[in-house]
Every structure is written in structure tokens, then in C-alpha cells.
Coordinates of C-alpha atoms and ligand atoms in Angstrom, one line a residue:
M1 CA -0.1 -30.2 -9.4
T2 CA 2.2 -32.0 -6.9
E3 CA 0.5 -33.2 -3.8
N4 CA 1.4 -32.6 -0.2
K5 CA 3.2 -35.7 1.2
V6 CA 4.3 -37.0 4.5
E7 CA 6.9 -39.7 5.4
V8 CA 7.3 -41.0 8.9
S9 CA 10.7 -42.2 10.0
D10 CA 11.2 -45.9 10.8
D11 CA 11.3 -45.3 14.6
G12 CA 8.3 -43.0 14.5
G13 CA 10.4 -40.3 16.2
Q14 CA 10.0 -37.7 13.4
L15 CA 8.3 -37.1 10.0
R16 CA 9.1 -35.2 6.9
L17 CA 6.4 -33.1 5.2
V18 CA 6.9 -32.4 1.6
M19 CA 4.6 -29.5 0.6
A20 CA 3.0 -29.1 -2.8
D21 CA 5.2 -26.1 -3.4
G22 CA 8.3 -28.3 -2.9
E23 CA 9.3 -27.1 0.6
S24 CA 10.4 -30.0 2.8
L25 CA 10.1 -29.7 6.5
R26 CA 10.9 -32.1 9.3
F27 CA 9.2 -32.2 12.7
H28 CA 9.8 -34.3 15.8
A29 CA 7.1 -36.5 17.3
F30 CA 7.6 -34.8 20.7
W31 CA 7.3 -31.3 19.2
L32 CA 4.1 -32.2 17.3
R33 CA 2.6 -33.8 20.4
D34 CA 3.5 -30.8 22.6
N35 CA 1.9 -28.4 20.1
A36 CA -1.3 -30.3 19.5
L37 CA -4.1 -27.8 18.9
E38 CA -6.9 -29.8 20.4
E39 CA -8.7 -28.6 23.5
D40 CA -7.2 -31.3 25.7
T41 CA -3.8 -29.6 25.1
R42 CA -4.5 -26.0 24.4
S43 CA -7.4 -23.8 25.5
L44 CA -9.5 -23.0 22.6
A45 CA -10.4 -19.7 24.2
N46 CA -7.0 -18.1 24.7
G47 CA -4.5 -20.7 23.3
Q48 CA -2.9 -21.3 26.7
R49 CA -1.2 -24.7 27.1
L50 CA -3.2 -27.0 29.5
I51 CA -0.6 -29.7 30.1
T52 CA 2.9 -29.9 31.5
M53 CA 5.9 -31.8 30.1
A54 CA 5.2 -34.7 32.5
D55 CA 1.8 -35.2 30.7
I56 CA 3.6 -36.2 27.5
P57 CA 5.0 -39.7 27.6
N58 CA 8.8 -39.7 27.1
D59 CA 8.5 -42.5 24.5
T60 CA 6.0 -40.5 22.4
K61 CA 6.1 -41.7 18.7
I62 CA 4.1 -41.2 15.5
L63 CA 2.1 -44.3 14.8
H64 CA 0.5 -43.0 11.7
A65 CA 0.4 -39.7 9.7
E66 CA -1.4 -38.6 6.6
V67 CA -2.2 -35.4 4.8
T68 CA -5.9 -34.9 4.0
E69 CA -7.3 -33.4 0.9
D70 CA -8.2 -30.2 2.7
A71 CA -4.5 -29.7 3.6
N72 CA -4.4 -30.9 7.2
L73 CA -1.8 -33.2 8.7
V74 CA -3.4 -35.8 10.8
I75 CA -1.3 -37.8 13.3
E76 CA -1.9 -40.7 15.6
F77 CA 0.5 -40.8 18.6
T78 CA 1.5 -43.7 20.6
P79 CA 1.4 -44.7 23.5
E80 CA -1.3 -42.2 24.3
N81 CA -3.5 -43.3 21.4
K82 CA -4.0 -39.6 20.7
R83 CA -5.1 -38.1 17.4
A84 CA -4.1 -34.6 16.4
M85 CA -4.7 -32.4 13.4
Y86 CA -2.5 -29.5 12.1
P87 CA -3.4 -27.2 9.2
L88 CA -0.4 -27.1 6.8
P89 CA -0.2 -23.3 6.8
W90 CA 0.1 -23.5 10.6
L91 CA 3.0 -25.9 10.3
K92 CA 4.7 -23.7 7.7
A93 CA 4.3 -20.7 10.0
H94 CA 5.9 -22.5 12.9
A95 CA 8.5 -24.6 11.1
Y96 CA 11.9 -24.9 12.6
D97 CA 13.7 -27.1 10.0
R98 CA 15.2 -24.1 8.2
P99 CA 18.8 -22.9 7.8
A100 CA 20.3 -21.2 10.8
K101 CA 20.0 -17.5 11.0
M102 CA 22.7 -15.2 9.7
E103 CA 25.8 -14.1 11.6
E104 CA 25.6 -13.1 15.2
G105 CA 24.1 -9.6 15.6
W106 CA 21.3 -10.2 13.0
L107 CA 18.3 -8.0 13.1
S108 CA 14.6 -8.6 12.8
Q109 CA 13.4 -8.0 9.3
N110 CA 10.9 -5.5 10.6
L111 CA 13.7 -3.1 11.4
I112 CA 15.1 -0.4 9.1
L113 CA 18.5 1.0 10.1
W114 CA 19.1 4.7 9.5
N115 CA 21.6 7.5 9.8
S116 CA 21.8 11.2 9.0
S117 CA 20.6 10.5 5.5
L118 CA 17.1 10.0 6.9
G119 CA 17.2 13.8 7.0
N120 CA 13.7 15.3 7.4
Q121 CA 12.0 12.0 6.6
V122 CA 11.2 11.5 10.3
P123 CA 8.1 9.4 10.7
V124 CA 5.3 11.6 12.0
V125 CA 1.6 11.6 12.6
D126 CA -0.8 14.2 13.8
F127 CA -2.4 13.7 17.3
E128 CA -6.0 14.0 16.0
T129 CA -5.3 11.5 13.3
A130 CA -3.8 9.0 15.7
C131 CA -6.8 9.4 18.1
K132 CA -9.5 9.1 15.5
D133 CA -8.1 7.0 12.6
E134 CA -6.9 3.5 13.4
S135 CA -5.0 3.2 10.2
G136 CA -3.1 6.5 11.1
L137 CA -2.2 5.1 14.5
H138 CA -1.3 1.8 12.9
G139 CA 1.2 3.4 10.5
W140 CA 2.7 5.5 13.3
L141 CA 3.2 2.4 15.5
R142 CA 4.7 0.5 12.5
S143 CA 7.2 3.2 11.9
I144 CA 8.2 3.2 15.6
R145 CA 8.8 -0.5 15.3
S146 CA 10.9 -0.1 12.1
H147 CA 12.8 3.1 13.0
G148 CA 12.7 3.0 16.8
F149 CA 11.4 6.5 16.9
A150 CA 8.7 8.8 15.6
K151 CA 7.3 12.3 16.0
M152 CA 3.8 13.4 16.8
T153 CA 2.5 16.9 16.0
G154 CA -0.7 18.8 17.0
C155 CA -0.6 17.6 20.6
P156 CA -2.6 19.3 23.4
L157 CA -0.7 22.1 25.1
E158 CA -1.4 21.0 28.6
S159 CA 0.8 19.6 31.4
G160 CA 0.5 15.9 31.6
A161 CA -1.1 15.4 28.2
L162 CA 1.9 13.2 27.2
I163 CA 0.0 10.4 29.1
K164 CA -2.7 10.6 26.4
V165 CA -0.1 9.8 23.8
A166 CA 1.0 6.7 25.8
E167 CA -2.6 5.7 26.2
L168 CA -3.0 5.4 22.4
F169 CA -1.2 2.1 22.6
G170 CA -0.5 1.2 26.2
Y171 CA 0.6 2.2 29.7
V172 CA 3.2 4.3 31.5
R173 CA 5.7 2.8 33.9
E174 CA 6.0 4.8 37.1
T175 CA 9.5 5.3 38.5
N176 CA 11.1 7.4 41.2
Y177 CA 10.8 10.3 38.7
G178 CA 7.0 9.9 38.9
K179 CA 4.5 8.9 36.3
W180 CA 6.0 11.7 34.2
F181 CA 8.8 14.1 34.9
E182 CA 9.8 17.7 34.0
V183 CA 12.8 18.4 31.7
R184 CA 13.7 22.1 32.0
S185 CA 16.4 24.3 33.3
E186 CA 16.7 24.3 37.1
V187 CA 19.1 25.8 39.6
N188 CA 21.4 23.3 41.3
P189 CA 20.1 20.3 39.3
S190 CA 20.9 16.8 40.6
N191 CA 20.7 15.4 37.1
L192 CA 22.5 17.0 34.1
A193 CA 19.4 16.5 31.9
F194 CA 17.8 19.5 33.7
T195 CA 20.5 22.0 32.7
S196 CA 21.2 23.9 29.5
L197 CA 24.3 22.0 28.6
G198 CA 24.4 19.9 25.4
L199 CA 24.2 16.2 26.1
Q200 CA 25.9 13.2 24.5
A201 CA 23.3 10.9 22.9
H202 CA 22.3 8.2 25.4
T203 CA 19.7 5.7 26.3
D204 CA 17.8 6.6 29.5
N205 CA 18.2 4.9 32.8
P206 CA 20.6 2.0 32.0
Y207 CA 21.0 1.7 35.8
R208 CA 17.5 0.1 36.0
D209 CA 16.7 -3.5 35.4
P210 CA 14.6 -3.7 33.3
V211 CA 15.4 -0.4 31.6
P212 CA 12.5 1.8 30.5
T213 CA 11.7 0.4 27.1
M214 CA 10.1 3.5 25.5
Q215 CA 10.3 7.2 26.2
I216 CA 8.1 10.0 25.2
L217 CA 9.5 13.5 25.3
Y218 CA 6.7 16.1 25.0
C219 CA 7.3 19.8 24.3
L220 CA 5.2 22.4 26.0
E221 CA 7.4 25.3 25.3
N222 CA 10.6 25.9 23.3
T223 CA 11.5 29.5 22.6
A224 CA 15.2 29.0 23.6
D225 CA 18.0 29.2 21.0
G226 CA 19.3 25.7 20.3
G227 CA 17.9 22.9 22.3
E228 CA 17.3 20.8 19.3
S229 CA 16.5 17.1 19.7
K230 CA 18.9 14.6 18.3
V231 CA 18.5 10.8 17.8
V232 CA 21.0 8.1 16.9
D233 CA 20.1 4.6 15.8
G234 CA 22.0 2.5 18.3
F235 CA 21.6 -0.7 16.2
A236 CA 23.1 1.1 13.2
A237 CA 26.0 2.2 15.5
A238 CA 26.5 -1.4 16.8
K239 CA 26.4 -2.8 13.3
R240 CA 28.9 -0.2 12.1
L241 CA 31.2 -1.2 15.1
Q242 CA 30.8 -4.8 14.1
M243 CA 31.8 -4.1 10.5
E244 CA 34.8 -1.8 11.5
N245 CA 36.1 -3.9 14.3
P246 CA 34.4 -7.3 15.1
E247 CA 36.7 -7.8 18.1
S248 CA 35.4 -4.5 19.7
F249 CA 31.8 -5.6 19.0
S250 CA 32.6 -8.9 20.9
Y251 CA 34.0 -7.0 23.8
L252 CA 30.9 -4.9 24.3
K253 CA 28.5 -7.9 24.0
N254 CA 30.6 -10.2 26.2
Y255 CA 31.4 -7.9 29.1
N256 CA 29.1 -5.9 31.3
M257 CA 29.2 -2.2 31.7
S258 CA 28.5 -0.7 35.1
F259 CA 25.8 1.9 35.5
E260 CA 24.7 3.7 38.7
Y261 CA 22.6 6.7 39.8
N262 CA 22.4 8.0 43.3
G263 CA 20.7 11.3 42.6
D264 CA 17.6 10.7 44.6
K265 CA 17.6 10.3 48.4
G266 CA 16.9 6.8 49.7
Q267 CA 17.8 5.0 46.4
I268 CA 20.8 3.5 44.8
L269 CA 20.0 2.4 41.3
K270 CA 22.7 0.2 39.8
T271 CA 23.1 -2.5 37.2
R272 CA 25.8 -4.4 35.3
K273 CA 24.6 -5.1 31.8
P274 CA 26.4 -5.2 28.4
M275 CA 26.3 -2.1 26.1
I276 CA 25.4 -4.4 23.2
E277 CA 22.8 -7.1 24.0
I278 CA 22.6 -10.2 21.9
S279 CA 19.9 -12.8 22.5
A280 CA 20.4 -16.5 22.9
E281 CA 19.4 -16.7 19.2
G282 CA 22.2 -14.3 18.2
E283 CA 19.8 -11.4 17.5
L284 CA 20.9 -7.9 18.3
T285 CA 18.2 -6.9 20.8
G286 CA 19.4 -4.0 22.9
I287 CA 21.8 -1.0 23.4
R288 CA 22.7 0.6 26.7
F289 CA 24.8 3.7 26.4
N290 CA 25.0 6.6 28.8
N291 CA 28.2 8.4 29.8
R292 CA 26.6 10.2 32.7
A293 CA 25.4 7.0 34.3
A294 CA 28.6 5.1 33.8
A295 CA 30.1 3.7 37.0
P296 CA 33.6 2.3 37.7
I297 CA 34.0 -0.9 35.7
S298 CA 35.5 -3.6 37.9
Q299 CA 34.1 -6.8 36.4
V300 CA 36.2 -6.8 33.3
P301 CA 39.4 -8.8 33.9
F302 CA 42.7 -6.9 34.0
E303 CA 44.0 -8.5 30.8
K304 CA 40.8 -7.5 29.0
M305 CA 40.4 -3.9 30.2
S306 CA 42.5 -2.2 27.5
G307 CA 40.5 -4.0 24.8
F308 CA 37.3 -3.1 26.5
Y309 CA 38.1 0.6 26.7
E310 CA 39.3 0.6 23.1
A311 CA 35.9 -0.9 22.1
Y312 CA 34.0 1.6 24.3
R313 CA 36.0 4.5 22.8
H314 CA 35.2 3.2 19.3
L315 CA 31.5 3.0 19.9
D316 CA 31.6 6.4 21.6
A317 CA 33.2 7.9 18.5
I318 CA 30.6 6.3 16.2
I319 CA 27.8 7.7 18.3
D320 CA 29.3 11.2 18.3
D321 CA 29.8 11.0 14.5
P322 CA 27.4 13.6 12.9
T323 CA 26.7 11.3 10.0
M324 CA 24.8 9.1 12.5
H325 CA 22.7 12.0 13.8
V326 CA 19.1 13.0 12.9
T327 CA 18.3 16.4 14.4
F328 CA 15.0 18.2 14.6
K329 CA 13.5 21.1 16.6
L330 CA 10.7 20.0 18.8
N331 CA 8.1 22.9 18.9
A332 CA 5.4 23.4 21.5
G333 CA 2.7 20.8 21.0
E334 CA 5.0 18.3 19.4
C335 CA 6.5 15.1 21.0
F336 CA 8.7 12.3 19.9
I337 CA 8.9 8.7 21.1
V338 CA 12.0 6.6 21.2
D339 CA 12.6 2.9 21.6
N340 CA 14.9 3.2 24.6
T341 CA 16.4 -0.3 24.0
R342 CA 17.6 0.8 20.5
V343 CA 17.6 4.6 19.8
L344 CA 19.8 7.1 21.7
H345 CA 18.6 10.6 22.2
S346 CA 20.0 13.9 23.3
R347 CA 19.6 17.6 22.8
T348 CA 22.0 20.3 21.7
A349 CA 23.0 23.1 24.1
F350 CA 20.4 25.9 24.5
S351 CA 20.7 29.5 25.8
G352 CA 19.2 30.8 29.0
E353 CA 17.1 33.2 27.0
G354 CA 13.6 32.0 26.2
K355 CA 12.3 28.8 27.8
R356 CA 12.5 25.1 27.1
W357 CA 9.9 23.0 28.9
L358 CA 9.5 19.3 28.1
Q359 CA 7.8 16.5 30.0
G360 CA 8.9 12.9 29.7
C361 CA 7.5 9.5 30.6
Y362 CA 8.3 5.8 30.1
P363 CA 5.6 3.7 28.3
D364 CA 6.3 0.0 27.9
K365 CA 7.3 -1.4 24.5
D366 CA 5.5 -4.7 25.1
A367 CA 2.1 -3.0 25.1
L368 CA 3.1 -1.1 21.9
L369 CA 4.1 -4.2 20.1
A370 CA 1.0 -6.1 21.4
K371 CA -1.2 -3.4 19.9
L372 CA 0.8 -3.4 16.7
D373 CA 0.6 -7.2 16.3
Y374 CA -3.1 -7.0 16.9
L375 CA -3.6 -4.2 14.2
D376 CA -1.4 -6.2 11.8
R377 CA -3.6 -9.3 12.3
V378 CA -6.8 -7.3 11.8
E379 CA -5.4 -5.7 8.6
A380 CA -4.3 -9.2 7.3
G381 CA -7.9 -10.4 7.9
Ligands
LIG1 FE1 17.5 11.2 28.3

């Protein structure tokens, strides 16, 4: 079997690790010193870094490096005269000497894009199972990460019980709508979500910064005709736009949209953010789309406004395309959760006969992902 090998550059500024499996990875001396795992650099209790940049000499070099028989890389740094040890699997897991990611707009490999062909294969778990069986909860959270939404059935028929669903993985963000809010027909509503009209698919509250990252919509009564719930994969819509017209995709990531909501006394909520959000690494990370919250766009230059509107109209048409829609009736005692940074939601029109009573709340996605990462790690042993 080939051995793990290490070669240090002549100036000691970097090294090359050639693994037994043939993989070759370079690391900089400064990076290695910064990421030393010993307790003088990182807390052994919680992994937090205990030094600042200024504590690492600017002329840090590798004086000596070797790979031990038990697969650790051991380094002596100068001028600190510091010794550090790194397990090879740790180095592989944190390596950065790899080909650049794919084209702009790439997606995390945890995600699964979907459209109407998902049909009735909506990810679902029963409330009791999620409460009592950790693997049941784990599977549900995993499908929320992959699909950006999931249903739950068998939920308690009591007002406010949606908070129990959020507490399965995290916490609810309180807003001017309260810890949770009612979604039902009202006379003289200040917000169109409370009427019986059909709604265009949207992400909630794009006029906030940060936006609510998850939403639970929880059904306590639904005897009205229509009023079905509809979801659209915003990432699938953005990727389709990118494929059909890359220039339009660029417009919507490069220029901000304006969003505003003045429906509540004493508050003016407004933001300027792009409809398609790309991270500094080129990853597609967010969608904001809400025709009702759209405000006059004055930040797009005159010469670019026609192109911007063309792009906006194109994305709008993709979102309205039934081949992108997954529709389901939410019955009393059922709820669904959406990743509000990715999946758009709406409902079809419903008649005034019968009742439709939902409650909604905004849990935070970071807590959901934190719980999921923990369960993944437990499962992996
Ligand atoms: Fe909504």
C-alpha cells in the first residue's frame, strides 16, 4: 500500500500532502497555524478560537513536517517554535485545494429540485411520530432541507399548537404579527392574505431584513371549497430562468428589488434586496418574490429598467406555470412548513361557504439546520 507523504516547499510557506489514496492537497503554513487544534489555539470544550490574527506571526513558516504511522500530520512552526498535529481525515474534510465550484448559481448537494412531477410524493410525518421517535423527526427535517417544505399530519386541534411543531426543532421569531398570526377571511382586511381571493405564489415578508427563514401554516378548520395550498420551488424556478435566459438571471441577481409594507400602524417595513440571491461563493442561496409587497423600483438605472422588467416578467411566468406547482389540500389537524428563503407558497381561491382557519408562525432555519446537523452527526456515530 502507498504511504501518506508530505513535502514542504523550499520557503516553508506551504506543504503538499499526498494521501495513500492518491489525493494530493496543498495547505499554506499560515492556514495550518491558524487552524491548529491544540488547546492554546482552540478551546477543547467548544472549539472556539482563542487567538486573534495578531497572535500569529506574519512570517509564520513550516520548519518541519511529517506524517506519523497513525495518520497524523505533525508540524513544527517557526518563529513560534510551535508544534501542531492534524489527523489526516480532518485535513481531508477541511481541504481547500480543490477545483473551483461549478457555474454561478450552483446548489448545495443536499438539495433536491422539484416541480409538479413531485405530485403526491410530498414529504410528510405524523405529529406523534415526530414527537416520540427521533428517527422520524430526523427524516422529516432532512426532507425539509432537501425539498424546502414538508407536511405534518395528526396535529393537535387547538389554537396555538403550531408552536409545538416549531419547538420540535427550534424557536419562533416574533414579529409585528405576533408570535403567531391568524389566516382567515376577515371584513376590510389590511392584508390580502386574509381574504378569499387566490394568491400568487410568494415568499413571505420580503420587506423584512432578515426575512423570516421558515414558515409553518397550520390548519385548524378547512371546510371551504377550494383554498388548496400550493408550493413552488423557487430554486427550480431560478435555475429554469438561468437556463432559458442567462441574462435575465443576471438582472435579478445583480439588481435589487424594492419591497414595502405599511399595513400596520406605527411601522414602515421596507427593504431593497435581489429577487435571486447568490453568495460570495456563487451558490444560489435565496429567493424573494412577492407581487403584493413590491414597491416602486427606483434603484435600477434607466438604461437597465427594460431588461430588469423583462427578467421580472420571465420569472413571474415561470412561477405561474402549473408545471412548477405542487398543490394539496390542508385538512384540519395538518400543517406544512416551508423554507421561506427558497419555496414560494400560496393558496387557491376559496368560497365564502364553509370556513378556512389557519394559523402561521415563523421559526428560524438556523435552529432547524443546527438540530439536523446534530442528528446527522449522531447517526454517523
Ligand atoms: Fe404567505
